Amino acid sequence: ELEVALKVVIVGNGGVGKSSMIQRYCKGTFTKDYKKTIGVDFLERQIEIDGEEVRLMLWDTAGQEEFDAITKAYYRGAQACVLAFSTTDRDSFEAAHSWKLKVENECGEIPTVIVQNKIDLIDQTVVNPEEAELLARALGCRLLRTSVKEDINVAAVFRHLAARCLAD
Ligand code: GDP
Ligand code: MG
């Protein structure tokens, strides 16, 4: 039986929790300051979806997103996308649309989940729930709210994407 391997890219403004999410999902840990391991392009985790083994390769950036300098190699061959913004960062929410276009330019239409991270900080939210729903509808994507810190809904993001890819 063939093993399915999926390259997943995680985009969004700096500071929204992308690296933390990859670390949480693949290593089960959370730290206040996650530093990318030099020389490692991605972390992976294997899961089972409807009896099928799926190897997810989660590609991280080294902070280039802040300088709009993500290379084509990052996007090349990506089959699914996590588009993340932060509950406490209005700019990251406003930037979601342009991140979607960027991924579309490089990868075409691939299964994408919009993630509102840091939901543990909902008391300090700068994005109201309706706005987030509207954004997801406008971009034609599922919206999931996560806390990487509290490990809420993180696995659901990747299960959803893997299932979507298998269904295609
Ligand atoms: P990146 O720039 O998108 O890769 O973001 P990082 O993963 O480096 O995270 C930026 C900061 O947000 C770090 O201090 C993380 O510890 C913190 N962070 C990430 N996820 C969460 C979360 O769900 N809740 C809270 N409160 N902090 C988080
Ligand atoms: Mg990072």
Tab-separated table of C-alpha atoms and ligand atoms in Angstrom:
chain	number	residue	atom	x	y	z
A	1	GLU	CA	0.000	0.000	0.000
A	2	LEU	CA	1.248	3.436	-0.928
A	3	GLU	CA	1.894	5.897	1.833
A	4	VAL	CA	0.506	9.356	1.226
A	5	ALA	CA	2.877	12.241	1.947
A	6	LEU	CA	1.584	15.787	2.043
A	7	LYS	CA	3.557	19.007	2.057
A	8	VAL	CA	1.737	21.601	4.143
A	9	VAL	CA	2.757	25.255	4.217
A	10	ILE	CA	1.865	27.560	7.091
A	11	VAL	CA	1.529	31.223	6.229
A	12	GLY	CA	0.517	34.393	8.017
A	13	ASN	CA	2.200	37.424	9.554
A	14	GLY	CA	5.139	37.051	11.935
A	15	GLY	CA	4.184	36.402	15.545
A	16	VAL	CA	0.839	34.674	14.989
A	17	GLY	CA	2.179	31.321	16.201
A	18	LYS	CA	3.111	29.397	13.045
A	19	SER	CA	6.368	27.934	14.337
A	20	SER	CA	4.754	27.191	17.683
A	21	MET	CA	1.948	25.334	15.938
A	22	ILE	CA	4.358	23.113	14.012
A	23	GLN	CA	6.349	22.439	17.152
A	24	ARG	CA	3.203	21.698	19.164
A	25	TYR	CA	1.813	19.312	16.569
A	26	CYS	CA	5.021	17.462	15.723
A	27	LYS	CA	6.828	17.504	19.081
A	28	GLY	CA	4.056	18.070	21.594
A	29	THR	CA	5.805	21.017	23.199
A	30	PHE	CA	5.182	24.741	23.637
A	31	THR	CA	7.728	27.388	24.550
A	32	LYS	CA	7.549	31.167	24.816
A	33	ASP	CA	10.318	31.679	22.301
A	34	TYR	CA	10.542	29.035	19.660
A	35	LYS	CA	13.696	29.258	17.574
A	36	LYS	CA	13.740	27.449	14.266
A	37	THR	CA	16.347	24.706	14.176
A	38	ILE	CA	18.869	25.776	11.594
A	39	GLY	CA	19.041	23.446	8.622
A	40	VAL	CA	15.625	21.868	9.120
A	41	ASP	CA	13.043	22.830	6.512
A	42	PHE	CA	10.114	20.980	8.002
A	43	LEU	CA	8.903	18.772	10.820
A	44	GLU	CA	6.713	15.778	10.178
A	45	ARG	CA	4.013	13.735	11.809
A	46	GLN	CA	2.258	10.624	10.640
A	47	ILE	CA	-1.465	10.188	11.204
A	48	GLU	CA	-4.160	7.767	10.135
A	49	ILE	CA	-7.240	8.950	8.260
A	50	ASP	CA	-9.910	6.335	7.503
A	51	GLY	CA	-7.329	3.562	7.733
A	52	GLU	CA	-4.851	5.367	5.483
A	53	GLU	CA	-1.408	6.390	6.692
A	54	VAL	CA	-0.679	10.013	5.922
A	55	ARG	CA	2.727	11.604	6.449
A	56	LEU	CA	2.358	15.345	6.966
A	57	MET	CA	5.398	17.487	6.295
A	58	LEU	CA	4.885	20.869	7.936
A	59	TRP	CA	7.110	23.515	6.422
A	60	ASP	CA	8.223	26.421	8.558
A	61	THR	CA	9.717	29.743	7.553
A	62	ALA	CA	12.698	31.265	9.307
A	63	GLY	CA	10.947	34.582	9.860
A	64	GLN	CA	11.216	35.741	6.239
A	65	GLU	CA	7.469	36.385	6.222
A	66	GLU	CA	8.119	39.621	8.071
A	67	PHE	CA	10.193	40.868	5.126
A	68	ASP	CA	7.874	39.477	2.450
A	69	ALA	CA	10.809	37.321	1.367
A	70	ILE	CA	9.511	33.771	1.410
A	71	THR	CA	11.238	31.875	-1.384
A	72	LYS	CA	9.530	29.900	-4.127
A	73	ALA	CA	11.119	26.744	-2.717
A	74	TYR	CA	8.965	27.152	0.375
A	75	TYR	CA	5.768	26.952	-1.659
A	76	ARG	CA	6.943	24.468	-4.295
A	77	GLY	CA	4.784	21.357	-4.402
A	78	ALA	CA	2.649	22.347	-1.419
A	79	GLN	CA	-0.605	20.389	-1.325
A	80	ALA	CA	-2.320	22.074	1.606
A	81	CYS	CA	-2.136	25.334	3.521
A	82	VAL	CA	-2.740	26.712	6.987
A	83	LEU	CA	-3.405	30.454	6.892
A	84	ALA	CA	-3.010	31.801	10.397
A	85	PHE	CA	-3.812	35.057	12.115
A	86	SER	CA	-3.780	36.029	15.786
A	87	THR	CA	-6.709	36.907	18.025
A	88	THR	CA	-4.659	39.818	19.412
A	89	ASP	CA	-3.110	41.196	16.215
A	90	ARG	CA	-5.418	43.183	13.943
A	91	ASP	CA	-2.802	43.547	11.185
A	92	SER	CA	-2.441	39.783	10.963
A	93	PHE	CA	-6.198	39.487	10.404
A	94	GLU	CA	-6.186	42.227	7.763
A	95	ALA	CA	-3.300	40.497	5.972
A	96	ALA	CA	-5.087	37.162	5.595
A	97	HIS	CA	-6.560	37.991	2.191
A	98	SER	CA	-3.192	38.849	0.675
A	99	TRP	CA	-1.647	35.682	2.137
A	100	LYS	CA	-4.379	33.673	0.411
A	101	LEU	CA	-3.575	35.348	-2.919
A	102	LYS	CA	0.136	34.727	-2.453
A	103	VAL	CA	-0.418	31.022	-1.900
A	104	GLU	CA	-2.802	30.852	-4.865
A	105	ASN	CA	-0.190	32.506	-7.082
A	106	GLU	CA	2.452	29.977	-6.135
A	107	CYS	CA	0.411	26.804	-5.646
A	108	GLY	CA	-2.950	27.298	-7.329
A	109	GLU	CA	-6.069	26.316	-5.410
A	110	ILE	CA	-5.046	23.936	-2.599
A	111	PRO	CA	-7.038	22.910	0.477
A	112	THR	CA	-6.657	25.729	2.987
A	113	VAL	CA	-7.804	26.222	6.564
A	114	ILE	CA	-7.982	29.647	8.130
A	115	VAL	CA	-6.773	29.511	11.699
A	116	GLN	CA	-7.523	32.081	14.366
A	117	ASN	CA	-4.796	31.293	16.873
A	118	LYS	CA	-4.282	32.458	20.489
A	119	ILE	CA	-7.932	31.899	21.336
A	120	ASP	CA	-6.778	31.583	24.984
A	121	LEU	CA	-6.390	35.389	24.780
A	122	ILE	CA	-10.019	35.918	23.731
A	123	ASP	CA	-10.383	38.563	26.486
A	124	GLN	CA	-7.976	40.721	24.482
A	125	THR	CA	-9.477	40.024	21.078
A	126	VAL	CA	-9.262	42.618	18.310
A	127	VAL	CA	-11.274	40.529	15.838
A	128	ASN	CA	-14.963	39.915	16.361
A	129	PRO	CA	-16.369	36.455	15.590
A	130	GLU	CA	-18.599	37.637	12.719
A	131	GLU	CA	-15.666	39.255	10.943
A	132	ALA	CA	-13.681	36.058	11.128
A	133	GLU	CA	-16.622	34.048	9.753
A	134	LEU	CA	-17.069	36.568	6.931
A	135	LEU	CA	-13.401	36.350	6.027
A	136	ALA	CA	-13.543	32.567	5.868
A	137	ARG	CA	-16.648	32.710	3.692
A	138	ALA	CA	-15.076	35.294	1.378
A	139	LEU	CA	-11.979	33.150	0.939
A	140	GLY	CA	-13.989	29.934	0.639
A	141	CYS	CA	-12.158	28.257	3.515
A	142	ARG	CA	-13.029	26.531	6.756
A	143	LEU	CA	-12.291	28.597	9.892
A	144	LEU	CA	-10.864	26.909	12.979
A	145	ARG	CA	-10.034	28.641	16.246
A	146	THR	CA	-6.971	27.321	18.031
A	147	SER	CA	-4.786	27.817	21.031
A	148	VAL	CA	-1.372	26.365	20.412
A	149	LYS	CA	-0.530	27.289	23.986
A	150	GLU	CA	-3.428	25.302	25.486
A	151	ASP	CA	-3.345	22.688	22.713
A	152	ILE	CA	-6.903	23.407	21.600
A	153	ASN	CA	-7.971	22.345	18.097
A	154	VAL	CA	-4.434	22.080	16.692
A	155	ALA	CA	-4.776	18.438	15.655
A	156	ALA	CA	-8.170	19.213	14.089
A	157	VAL	CA	-6.523	21.641	11.663
A	158	PHE	CA	-4.230	18.994	10.243
A	159	ARG	CA	-6.812	16.206	10.292
A	160	HIS	CA	-9.163	18.430	8.318
A	161	LEU	CA	-6.513	19.231	5.715
A	162	ALA	CA	-5.375	15.624	5.375
A	163	ALA	CA	-8.956	14.445	4.938
A	164	ARG	CA	-9.567	17.107	2.284
A	165	CYS	CA	-6.445	16.056	0.390
A	166	LEU	CA	-7.374	12.371	0.501
A	167	ALA	CA	-10.868	13.170	-0.773
A	168	ASP	CA	-9.497	14.997	-3.836
B	1	GDP	P1	5.473	32.865	14.133
B	1	GDP	O1	6.284	34.116	13.934
B	1	GDP	O2	4.161	32.949	13.390
B	1	GDP	O3	6.235	31.626	13.817
B	1	GDP	O4	5.065	32.841	15.684
B	1	GDP	P2	5.774	32.036	16.894
B	1	GDP	O5	5.433	30.596	16.817
B	1	GDP	O6	7.204	32.405	16.956
B	1	GDP	O7	4.964	32.638	18.138
B	1	GDP	C1	5.030	34.017	18.482
B	1	GDP	C2	4.714	34.179	19.972
B	1	GDP	O8	3.346	33.817	20.220
B	1	GDP	C3	5.548	33.265	20.859
B	1	GDP	O9	5.889	33.979	22.017
B	1	GDP	C4	4.614	32.132	21.196
B	1	GDP	O10	4.921	31.528	22.438
B	1	GDP	C5	3.273	32.836	21.238
B	1	GDP	N1	2.122	31.955	20.950
B	1	GDP	C6	1.982	31.067	19.944
B	1	GDP	N2	0.793	30.454	19.987
B	1	GDP	C7	0.139	30.971	21.056
B	1	GDP	C8	-1.171	30.748	21.637
B	1	GDP	O11	-1.981	29.932	21.183
B	1	GDP	N3	-1.483	31.491	22.738
B	1	GDP	C9	-0.621	32.399	23.280
B	1	GDP	N4	-1.022	33.068	24.354
B	1	GDP	N5	0.609	32.622	22.763
B	1	GDP	C10	0.980	31.927	21.673
B	2	MG	MG	8.164	31.405	13.002
